[in-house]
Coordinates of C-alpha atoms in Angstrom, one line a residue:
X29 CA 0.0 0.0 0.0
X30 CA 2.8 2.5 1.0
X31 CA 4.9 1.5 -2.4
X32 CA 1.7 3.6 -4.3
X33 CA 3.7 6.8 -2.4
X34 CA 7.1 6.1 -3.3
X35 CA 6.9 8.7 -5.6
X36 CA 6.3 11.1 -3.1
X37 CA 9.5 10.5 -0.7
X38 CA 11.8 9.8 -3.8
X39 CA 10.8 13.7 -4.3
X40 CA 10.9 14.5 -0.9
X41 CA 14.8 12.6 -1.0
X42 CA 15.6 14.6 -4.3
X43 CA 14.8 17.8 -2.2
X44 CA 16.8 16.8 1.1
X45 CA 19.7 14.4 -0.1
X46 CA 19.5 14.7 -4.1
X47 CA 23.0 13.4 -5.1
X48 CA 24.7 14.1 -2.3
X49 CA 24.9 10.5 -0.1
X50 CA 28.5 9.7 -0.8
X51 CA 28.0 5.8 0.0
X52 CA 26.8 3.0 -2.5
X53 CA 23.9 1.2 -1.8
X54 CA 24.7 -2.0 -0.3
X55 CA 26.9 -0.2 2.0
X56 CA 23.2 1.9 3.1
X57 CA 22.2 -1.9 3.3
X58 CA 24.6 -3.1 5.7
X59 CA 23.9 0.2 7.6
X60 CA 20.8 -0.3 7.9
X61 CA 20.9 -4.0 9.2
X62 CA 23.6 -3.0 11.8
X63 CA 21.4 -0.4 13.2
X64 CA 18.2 -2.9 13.1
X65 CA 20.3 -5.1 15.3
X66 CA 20.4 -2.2 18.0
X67 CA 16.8 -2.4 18.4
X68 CA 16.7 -6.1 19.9
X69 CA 20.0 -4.4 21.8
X70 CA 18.4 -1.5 23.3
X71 CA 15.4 -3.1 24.3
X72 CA 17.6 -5.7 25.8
X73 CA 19.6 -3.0 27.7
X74 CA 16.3 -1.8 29.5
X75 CA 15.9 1.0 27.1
X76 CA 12.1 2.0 27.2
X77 CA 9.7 1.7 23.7
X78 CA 9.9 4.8 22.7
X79 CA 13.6 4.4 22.2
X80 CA 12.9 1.0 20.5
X81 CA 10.8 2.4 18.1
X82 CA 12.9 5.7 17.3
X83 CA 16.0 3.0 16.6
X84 CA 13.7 0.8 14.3
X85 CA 12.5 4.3 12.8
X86 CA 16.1 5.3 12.1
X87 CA 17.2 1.5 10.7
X88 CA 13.5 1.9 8.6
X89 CA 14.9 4.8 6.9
X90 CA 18.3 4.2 6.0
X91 CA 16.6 0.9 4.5
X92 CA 14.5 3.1 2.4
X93 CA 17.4 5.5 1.5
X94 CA 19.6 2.1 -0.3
X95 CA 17.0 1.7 -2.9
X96 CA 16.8 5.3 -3.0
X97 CA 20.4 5.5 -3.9
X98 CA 20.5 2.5 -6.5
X99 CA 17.8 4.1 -8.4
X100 CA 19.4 7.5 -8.2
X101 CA 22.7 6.3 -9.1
X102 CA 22.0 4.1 -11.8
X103 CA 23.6 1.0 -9.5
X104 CA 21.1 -0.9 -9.0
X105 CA 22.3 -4.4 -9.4
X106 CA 20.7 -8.2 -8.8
X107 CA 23.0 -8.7 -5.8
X108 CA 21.9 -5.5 -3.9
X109 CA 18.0 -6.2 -4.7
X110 CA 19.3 -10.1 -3.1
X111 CA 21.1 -8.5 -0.1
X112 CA 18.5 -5.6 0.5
X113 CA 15.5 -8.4 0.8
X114 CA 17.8 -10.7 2.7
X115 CA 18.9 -7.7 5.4
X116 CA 15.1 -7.0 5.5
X117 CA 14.2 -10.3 7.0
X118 CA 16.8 -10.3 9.8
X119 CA 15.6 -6.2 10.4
X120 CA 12.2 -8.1 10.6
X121 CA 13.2 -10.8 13.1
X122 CA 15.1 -8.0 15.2
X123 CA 12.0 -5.5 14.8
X124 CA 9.8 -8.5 16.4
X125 CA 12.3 -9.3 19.0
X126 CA 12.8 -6.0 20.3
X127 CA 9.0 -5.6 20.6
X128 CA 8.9 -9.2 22.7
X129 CA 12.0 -8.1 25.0
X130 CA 9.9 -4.2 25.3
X131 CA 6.8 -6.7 26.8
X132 CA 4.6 -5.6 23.7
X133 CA 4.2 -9.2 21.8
X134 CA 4.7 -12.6 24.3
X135 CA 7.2 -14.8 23.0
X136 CA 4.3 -17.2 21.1
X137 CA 3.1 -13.7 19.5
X138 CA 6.7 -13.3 18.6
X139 CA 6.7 -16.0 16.9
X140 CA 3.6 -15.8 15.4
X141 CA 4.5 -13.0 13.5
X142 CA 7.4 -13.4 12.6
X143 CA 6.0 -16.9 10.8
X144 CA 3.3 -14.5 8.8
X145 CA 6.1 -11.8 8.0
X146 CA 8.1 -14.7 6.5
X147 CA 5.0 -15.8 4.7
X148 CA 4.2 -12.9 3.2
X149 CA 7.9 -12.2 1.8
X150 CA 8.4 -16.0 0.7
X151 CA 4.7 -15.9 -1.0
X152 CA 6.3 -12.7 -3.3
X153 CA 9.6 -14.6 -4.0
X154 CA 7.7 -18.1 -4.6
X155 CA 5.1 -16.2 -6.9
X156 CA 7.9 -14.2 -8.8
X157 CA 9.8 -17.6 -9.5
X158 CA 6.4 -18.4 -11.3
X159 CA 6.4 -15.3 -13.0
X160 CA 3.9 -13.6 -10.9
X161 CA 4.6 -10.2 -9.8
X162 CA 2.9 -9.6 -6.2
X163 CA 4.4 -6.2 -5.1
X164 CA 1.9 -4.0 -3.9
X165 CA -0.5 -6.9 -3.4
X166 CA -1.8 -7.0 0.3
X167 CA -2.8 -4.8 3.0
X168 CA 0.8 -5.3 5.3
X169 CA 3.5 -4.9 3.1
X170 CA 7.2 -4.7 4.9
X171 CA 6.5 -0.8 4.8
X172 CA 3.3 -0.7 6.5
X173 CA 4.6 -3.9 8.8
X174 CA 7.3 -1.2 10.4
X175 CA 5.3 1.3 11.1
X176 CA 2.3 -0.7 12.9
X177 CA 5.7 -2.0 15.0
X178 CA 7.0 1.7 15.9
X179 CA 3.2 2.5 16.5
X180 CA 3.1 -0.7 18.9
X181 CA 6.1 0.3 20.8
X182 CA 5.5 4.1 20.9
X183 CA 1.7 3.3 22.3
X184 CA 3.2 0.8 24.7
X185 CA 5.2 3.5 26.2
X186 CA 1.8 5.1 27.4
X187 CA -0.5 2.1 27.6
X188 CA 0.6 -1.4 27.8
X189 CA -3.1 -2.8 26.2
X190 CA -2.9 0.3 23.2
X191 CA 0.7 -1.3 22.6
X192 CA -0.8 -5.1 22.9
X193 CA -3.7 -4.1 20.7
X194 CA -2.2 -2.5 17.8
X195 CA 0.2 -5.7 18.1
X196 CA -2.5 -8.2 17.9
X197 CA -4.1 -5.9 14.9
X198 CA -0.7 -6.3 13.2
X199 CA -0.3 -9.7 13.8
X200 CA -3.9 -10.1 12.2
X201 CA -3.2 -7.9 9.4
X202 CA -0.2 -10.0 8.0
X203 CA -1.9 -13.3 8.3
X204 CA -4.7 -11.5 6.2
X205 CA -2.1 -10.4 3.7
X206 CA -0.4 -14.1 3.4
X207 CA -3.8 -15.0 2.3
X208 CA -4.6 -12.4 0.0
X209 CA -1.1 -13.4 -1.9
X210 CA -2.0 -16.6 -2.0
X211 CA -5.7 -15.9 -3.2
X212 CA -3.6 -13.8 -5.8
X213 CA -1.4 -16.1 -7.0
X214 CA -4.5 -19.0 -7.7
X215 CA -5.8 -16.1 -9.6
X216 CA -2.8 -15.2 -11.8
X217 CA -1.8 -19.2 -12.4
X218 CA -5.4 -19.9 -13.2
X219 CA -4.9 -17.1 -16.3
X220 CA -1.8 -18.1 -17.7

């Protein structure tokens, strides 16, 4: 859902970075995982939620700034778009633990999303090796996933159910996606 805007903070990047990031993008990749490993860290360490989430923020948007560059630049390559989804699933797996060690999702909720997070990303790789294209298909893409998980956090901060809730409403909302993939894929195999 969020993809239909990336138009909107490419410009916004034009505007505030333009051509000016002096690293390549698959070293903004491995900046980006590194800092998603300090959320899982900091939560660890005692620090409350709100930090959590302003580290996963931070780790979100250097993510977003890799592609960003490789497009700019003209260097995108089949490696980076490998390493960028593969640095994604471990920033997902550290996202979800750093909400379990906050006390947001209990450790079978953990797991529970995590499991539908994976789903959802395996169900677009499994549907482009059948020459599907899926992006954009589903309510919880990885964009909208990270910011239900900074919501989480940040409400937790104030009240532990609002933090639990929006959670549970996540965790919900990715199972619904894996099945709306799926549903999409019968769909586009039944047409070729």
């Amino acid at each position: 859902m969020l993809n239909r805007y990336r138009w909107a903070v490419e410009a916004l990047l034009d505007r505030i970075v333009g051509p000016r990031v002096p690293l390549g993008p698959n070293s903004l990749t491995a900046i980006a995982l590194l800092t998603s490993l300090l959320a899982p860290l900091v939560a660890w360490l005692g620090a409350g939620p709100l930090l959590v989430a302003l580290v996963l923020l931070s780790s979100a948007a250097l993510d977003v700034l890799d592609g960003y560059v490789a497009r700019r630049k003209g260097s995108a390559t089949r490696f980076g778009a490998f390493l960028d989804s593969t640095s994604d699933r471990v920033a997902d797996a550290a996202y979800t633990a750093a909400m379990m060690l906050c006390g947001v999702l209990e450790p079978a909720a953990a797991l529970l999303l995590l499991a539908a997070e994976y789903l959802v990303s395996y169900a677009r790789a499994r549907a482009e090796g059948l020459g599907l294209q899926l992006k954009g298909v589903g309510l919880m893409e990885r964009g909208e996933r990270v910011l239900l998980k900074a919501l989480a956090l940040a409400a937790y901060a104030f009240s532990e159910v609002a933090g639990r809730v929006i959670a549970w409403v996540l965790i919900a909302l990715t199972i619904f996606t894996v099945l709306q993939r799926v549903c999409a894929v019968n769909r586009g195999l039944a047409e070729q």
